[in-house]
Amino acid sequence: MQRYSSTLGTALAAVLATAVIVGLPAAGWAQDPKNPDWPCQQILVPTLSPASVWDGPSIDGLGDEWQRDPAVATLVRRASDDSVDPATLEPEAEALAGPAKQGASPERDHRIALAFAGTFQTLDRRRSAAIASIERYAQHQRALRERIAAALRDLDAVSGDPARAKEITDAIAWDRRILDDRRRAQGAVCEQPALIEQRLGQIARVLSALLS
């Protein structure tokens, strides 16, 4: 009877472990068929082009020139600060650019372009970091799923050892808990690049409206 109970316990553990693995996302969890390791519904755009949000003067070749102008650098820092509403930056940007004059003003437009160049550079780096973080997240999730699958295979090999079977089942349950916790945070994680793009677009509109 005792042997029967032990065997039954092992079988039940295997059933429970199998139930755990059933709820895991399938290997084809990616939303973007062109990027099978990308876990987000948003299509992955690895790099941004300034022209996608900016219709002002080209910022090619400006490099870090914006950092050498203290007023421009201050505006860039505020424009890149998520706690600052982009709509409130217009007076600061206008003061930075100087008074508008009739006709084209290359100097004014150049400072506005510098402000955008600095903002684009800063937010684009932040966006790249967010994408790298999502990719690490995806790698960690995949590693957890693979570890659970390996544990299930180990479980099949210890059918005559209830103690070891319970140890493996507990480990699977723990990994599944971590997997689920991370998956619940996936939506917020995946939104980060899009939120950065949205802010960049808002800043670009504020600045481009001041061009002569």
Tab-separated table of C-alpha atoms in Angstrom:
chain	number	residue	atom	x	y	z
A	1	MET	CA	0.000	0.000	0.000
A	2	GLN	CA	2.805	2.399	0.885
A	3	ARG	CA	4.547	1.671	-2.423
A	4	TYR	CA	1.257	2.284	-4.241
A	5	SER	CA	0.807	5.648	-2.463
A	6	SER	CA	4.323	6.714	-3.370
A	7	THR	CA	3.832	5.771	-6.983
A	8	LEU	CA	0.500	7.582	-7.044
A	9	GLY	CA	2.119	10.659	-5.518
A	10	THR	CA	4.773	10.687	-8.207
A	11	ALA	CA	2.149	10.360	-10.900
A	12	LEU	CA	0.146	13.203	-9.408
A	13	ALA	CA	3.275	15.353	-9.308
A	14	ALA	CA	3.868	14.674	-12.970
A	15	VAL	CA	0.277	15.593	-13.777
A	16	LEU	CA	0.577	18.831	-11.831
A	17	ALA	CA	3.846	19.695	-13.524
A	18	THR	CA	2.311	19.002	-16.911
A	19	ALA	CA	-0.584	21.304	-16.025
A	20	VAL	CA	1.945	23.982	-15.198
A	21	ILE	CA	3.698	23.720	-18.535
A	22	VAL	CA	0.448	23.746	-20.523
A	23	GLY	CA	-0.110	27.362	-19.608
A	24	LEU	CA	3.217	28.505	-20.989
A	25	PRO	CA	3.288	30.531	-24.187
A	26	ALA	CA	4.199	28.544	-27.264
A	27	ALA	CA	7.494	28.920	-29.040
A	28	GLY	CA	5.821	31.158	-31.602
A	29	TRP	CA	5.058	33.840	-29.014
A	30	ALA	CA	6.523	36.623	-31.144
A	31	GLN	CA	4.077	39.131	-32.608
A	32	ASP	CA	6.402	40.257	-35.409
A	33	PRO	CA	7.071	37.450	-37.936
A	34	LYS	CA	10.184	39.254	-39.170
A	35	ASN	CA	11.640	39.225	-35.652
A	36	PRO	CA	10.741	35.870	-34.067
A	37	ASP	CA	12.434	36.742	-30.767
A	38	TRP	CA	10.487	39.998	-30.384
A	39	PRO	CA	7.695	39.495	-27.788
A	40	CYS	CA	5.731	42.728	-28.290
A	41	GLN	CA	2.628	43.457	-30.339
A	42	GLN	CA	4.338	46.621	-31.552
A	43	ILE	CA	6.380	46.026	-34.698
A	44	LEU	CA	10.094	46.311	-34.011
A	45	VAL	CA	11.736	49.302	-35.690
A	46	PRO	CA	15.401	48.949	-34.652
A	47	THR	CA	16.444	52.489	-35.547
A	48	LEU	CA	14.669	55.807	-35.981
A	49	SER	CA	15.270	58.349	-38.703
A	50	PRO	CA	15.047	62.044	-37.754
A	51	ALA	CA	13.024	62.584	-40.928
A	52	SER	CA	10.274	60.342	-39.542
A	53	VAL	CA	9.322	63.064	-37.032
A	54	TRP	CA	11.180	66.197	-38.172
A	55	ASP	CA	10.507	68.373	-41.216
A	56	GLY	CA	12.988	71.103	-40.317
A	57	PRO	CA	16.616	71.613	-41.357
A	58	SER	CA	18.748	68.511	-41.584
A	59	ILE	CA	20.579	67.637	-38.391
A	60	ASP	CA	23.167	65.529	-40.210
A	61	GLY	CA	26.650	66.531	-39.168
A	62	LEU	CA	25.566	68.509	-36.100
A	63	GLY	CA	26.887	65.811	-33.792
A	64	ASP	CA	27.262	67.052	-30.206
A	65	GLU	CA	27.322	70.728	-31.141
A	66	TRP	CA	24.173	71.231	-29.063
A	67	GLN	CA	26.144	70.413	-25.911
A	68	ARG	CA	28.404	73.429	-26.459
A	69	ASP	CA	25.482	75.828	-26.167
A	70	PRO	CA	24.389	75.937	-22.483
A	71	ALA	CA	20.914	77.270	-23.269
A	72	VAL	CA	20.311	74.612	-25.913
A	73	ALA	CA	21.642	71.880	-23.596
A	74	THR	CA	19.261	73.035	-20.851
A	75	LEU	CA	16.293	72.874	-23.214
A	76	VAL	CA	17.364	69.414	-24.397
A	77	ARG	CA	17.509	68.163	-20.814
A	78	ARG	CA	14.000	69.442	-20.130
A	79	ALA	CA	12.688	68.148	-23.449
A	80	SER	CA	14.061	64.709	-22.568
A	81	ASP	CA	12.552	64.735	-19.064
A	82	ASP	CA	9.381	62.636	-18.950
A	83	SER	CA	8.052	64.714	-16.060
A	84	VAL	CA	7.961	67.840	-18.261
A	85	ASP	CA	4.903	68.325	-20.464
A	86	PRO	CA	6.164	69.002	-24.017
A	87	ALA	CA	3.445	71.633	-24.492
A	88	THR	CA	4.987	73.756	-21.726
A	89	LEU	CA	8.326	73.964	-23.536
A	90	GLU	CA	7.198	76.310	-26.285
A	91	PRO	CA	8.000	79.569	-24.389
A	92	GLU	CA	11.463	78.239	-23.488
A	93	ALA	CA	12.131	77.143	-27.041
A	94	GLU	CA	10.949	80.482	-28.396
A	95	ALA	CA	13.165	82.393	-25.964
A	96	LEU	CA	16.095	80.185	-26.948
A	97	ALA	CA	15.602	80.782	-30.640
A	98	GLY	CA	15.285	84.533	-30.232
A	99	PRO	CA	12.689	86.903	-31.718
A	100	ALA	CA	11.180	85.904	-35.010
A	101	LYS	CA	11.981	88.234	-37.870
A	102	GLN	CA	10.297	88.725	-41.193
A	103	GLY	CA	11.820	86.312	-43.685
A	104	ALA	CA	14.198	83.451	-43.097
A	105	SER	CA	16.501	83.547	-40.077
A	106	PRO	CA	19.321	80.987	-40.475
A	107	GLU	CA	20.706	81.607	-36.979
A	108	ARG	CA	17.320	81.146	-35.331
A	109	ASP	CA	16.602	78.003	-37.338
A	110	HIS	CA	20.052	76.645	-36.545
A	111	ARG	CA	19.490	76.899	-32.788
A	112	ILE	CA	16.096	75.238	-33.115
A	113	ALA	CA	17.700	72.477	-35.186
A	114	LEU	CA	20.372	72.075	-32.502
A	115	ALA	CA	17.673	71.679	-29.869
A	116	PHE	CA	15.994	68.988	-31.931
A	117	ALA	CA	19.328	67.281	-32.670
A	118	GLY	CA	20.090	67.063	-28.953
A	119	THR	CA	16.608	65.848	-28.109
A	120	PHE	CA	16.684	63.258	-30.879
A	121	GLN	CA	20.125	62.041	-29.824
A	122	THR	CA	19.107	61.745	-26.167
A	123	LEU	CA	15.727	60.093	-26.708
A	124	ASP	CA	17.012	57.816	-29.466
A	125	ARG	CA	19.643	56.464	-27.087
A	126	ARG	CA	16.985	55.939	-24.445
A	127	ARG	CA	14.811	54.148	-26.993
A	128	SER	CA	17.710	51.874	-28.018
A	129	ALA	CA	18.252	51.027	-24.343
A	130	ALA	CA	14.543	50.211	-23.978
A	131	ILE	CA	14.676	47.885	-26.995
A	132	ALA	CA	17.769	46.164	-25.580
A	133	SER	CA	15.922	45.714	-22.288
A	134	ILE	CA	12.973	44.108	-24.086
A	135	GLU	CA	15.310	41.755	-25.908
A	136	ARG	CA	16.927	40.734	-22.599
A	137	TYR	CA	13.453	40.202	-21.173
A	138	ALA	CA	12.592	37.919	-24.100
A	139	GLN	CA	15.818	35.956	-23.629
A	140	HIS	CA	15.099	35.475	-19.921
A	141	GLN	CA	11.563	34.300	-20.650
A	142	ARG	CA	12.810	31.842	-23.255
A	143	ALA	CA	15.435	30.524	-20.813
A	144	LEU	CA	12.760	29.957	-18.181
A	145	ARG	CA	10.533	28.059	-20.604
A	146	GLU	CA	13.453	25.898	-21.670
A	147	ARG	CA	14.358	25.220	-18.043
A	148	ILE	CA	10.791	24.160	-17.267
A	149	ALA	CA	10.735	21.871	-20.295
A	150	ALA	CA	14.017	20.295	-19.178
A	151	ALA	CA	12.625	19.826	-15.664
A	152	LEU	CA	9.625	18.007	-17.062
A	153	ARG	CA	11.936	15.622	-18.876
A	154	ASP	CA	13.815	15.065	-15.613
A	155	LEU	CA	10.516	14.368	-13.897
A	156	ASP	CA	9.848	11.476	-16.240
A	157	ALA	CA	13.173	9.944	-15.222
A	158	VAL	CA	12.481	9.962	-11.461
A	159	SER	CA	9.115	8.232	-11.400
A	160	GLY	CA	10.370	5.891	-8.678
A	161	ASP	CA	11.668	8.704	-6.432
A	162	PRO	CA	8.766	10.711	-4.952
A	163	ALA	CA	11.056	13.044	-3.005
A	164	ARG	CA	13.028	14.009	-6.104
A	165	ALA	CA	9.796	14.321	-8.105
A	166	LYS	CA	8.420	16.783	-5.562
A	167	GLU	CA	11.646	18.771	-5.657
A	168	ILE	CA	11.436	19.071	-9.424
A	169	THR	CA	7.732	19.929	-9.352
A	170	ASP	CA	8.341	22.680	-6.789
A	171	ALA	CA	11.124	24.101	-8.965
A	172	ILE	CA	8.801	24.112	-11.976
A	173	ALA	CA	6.090	25.898	-10.000
A	174	TRP	CA	8.602	28.538	-8.869
A	175	ASP	CA	9.879	29.142	-12.391
A	176	ARG	CA	6.322	29.368	-13.663
A	177	ARG	CA	5.531	31.988	-11.039
A	178	ILE	CA	8.493	34.073	-12.176
A	179	LEU	CA	7.485	33.590	-15.803
A	180	ASP	CA	3.941	34.782	-15.107
A	181	ASP	CA	5.080	37.786	-13.062
A	182	ARG	CA	7.345	38.915	-15.877
A	183	ARG	CA	4.663	38.282	-18.476
A	184	ARG	CA	2.236	40.531	-16.582
A	185	ALA	CA	4.804	43.331	-16.870
A	186	GLN	CA	5.297	42.748	-20.602
A	187	GLY	CA	2.732	45.314	-21.720
A	188	ALA	CA	4.394	48.154	-19.840
A	189	VAL	CA	7.835	47.035	-20.977
A	190	CYS	CA	6.770	46.887	-24.617
A	191	GLU	CA	5.228	50.359	-24.511
A	192	GLN	CA	8.470	52.122	-23.651
A	193	PRO	CA	9.899	52.559	-27.196
A	194	ALA	CA	6.523	53.802	-28.476
A	195	LEU	CA	6.198	56.284	-25.614
A	196	ILE	CA	9.651	57.636	-26.357
A	197	GLU	CA	8.772	57.980	-30.054
A	198	GLN	CA	5.563	59.780	-29.094
A	199	ARG	CA	7.441	62.266	-26.932
A	200	LEU	CA	10.029	62.846	-29.629
A	201	GLY	CA	7.245	63.623	-32.095
A	202	GLN	CA	5.668	66.086	-29.663
A	203	ILE	CA	8.969	67.893	-29.146
A	204	ALA	CA	9.605	67.958	-32.900
A	205	ARG	CA	6.224	69.649	-33.477
A	206	VAL	CA	6.879	72.258	-30.788
A	207	LEU	CA	10.262	73.110	-32.280
A	208	SER	CA	9.334	72.985	-35.947
A	209	ALA	CA	6.470	75.441	-35.311
A	210	LEU	CA	9.108	78.043	-34.398
A	211	LEU	CA	11.102	77.748	-37.607
A	212	SER	CA	11.204	80.844	-39.769
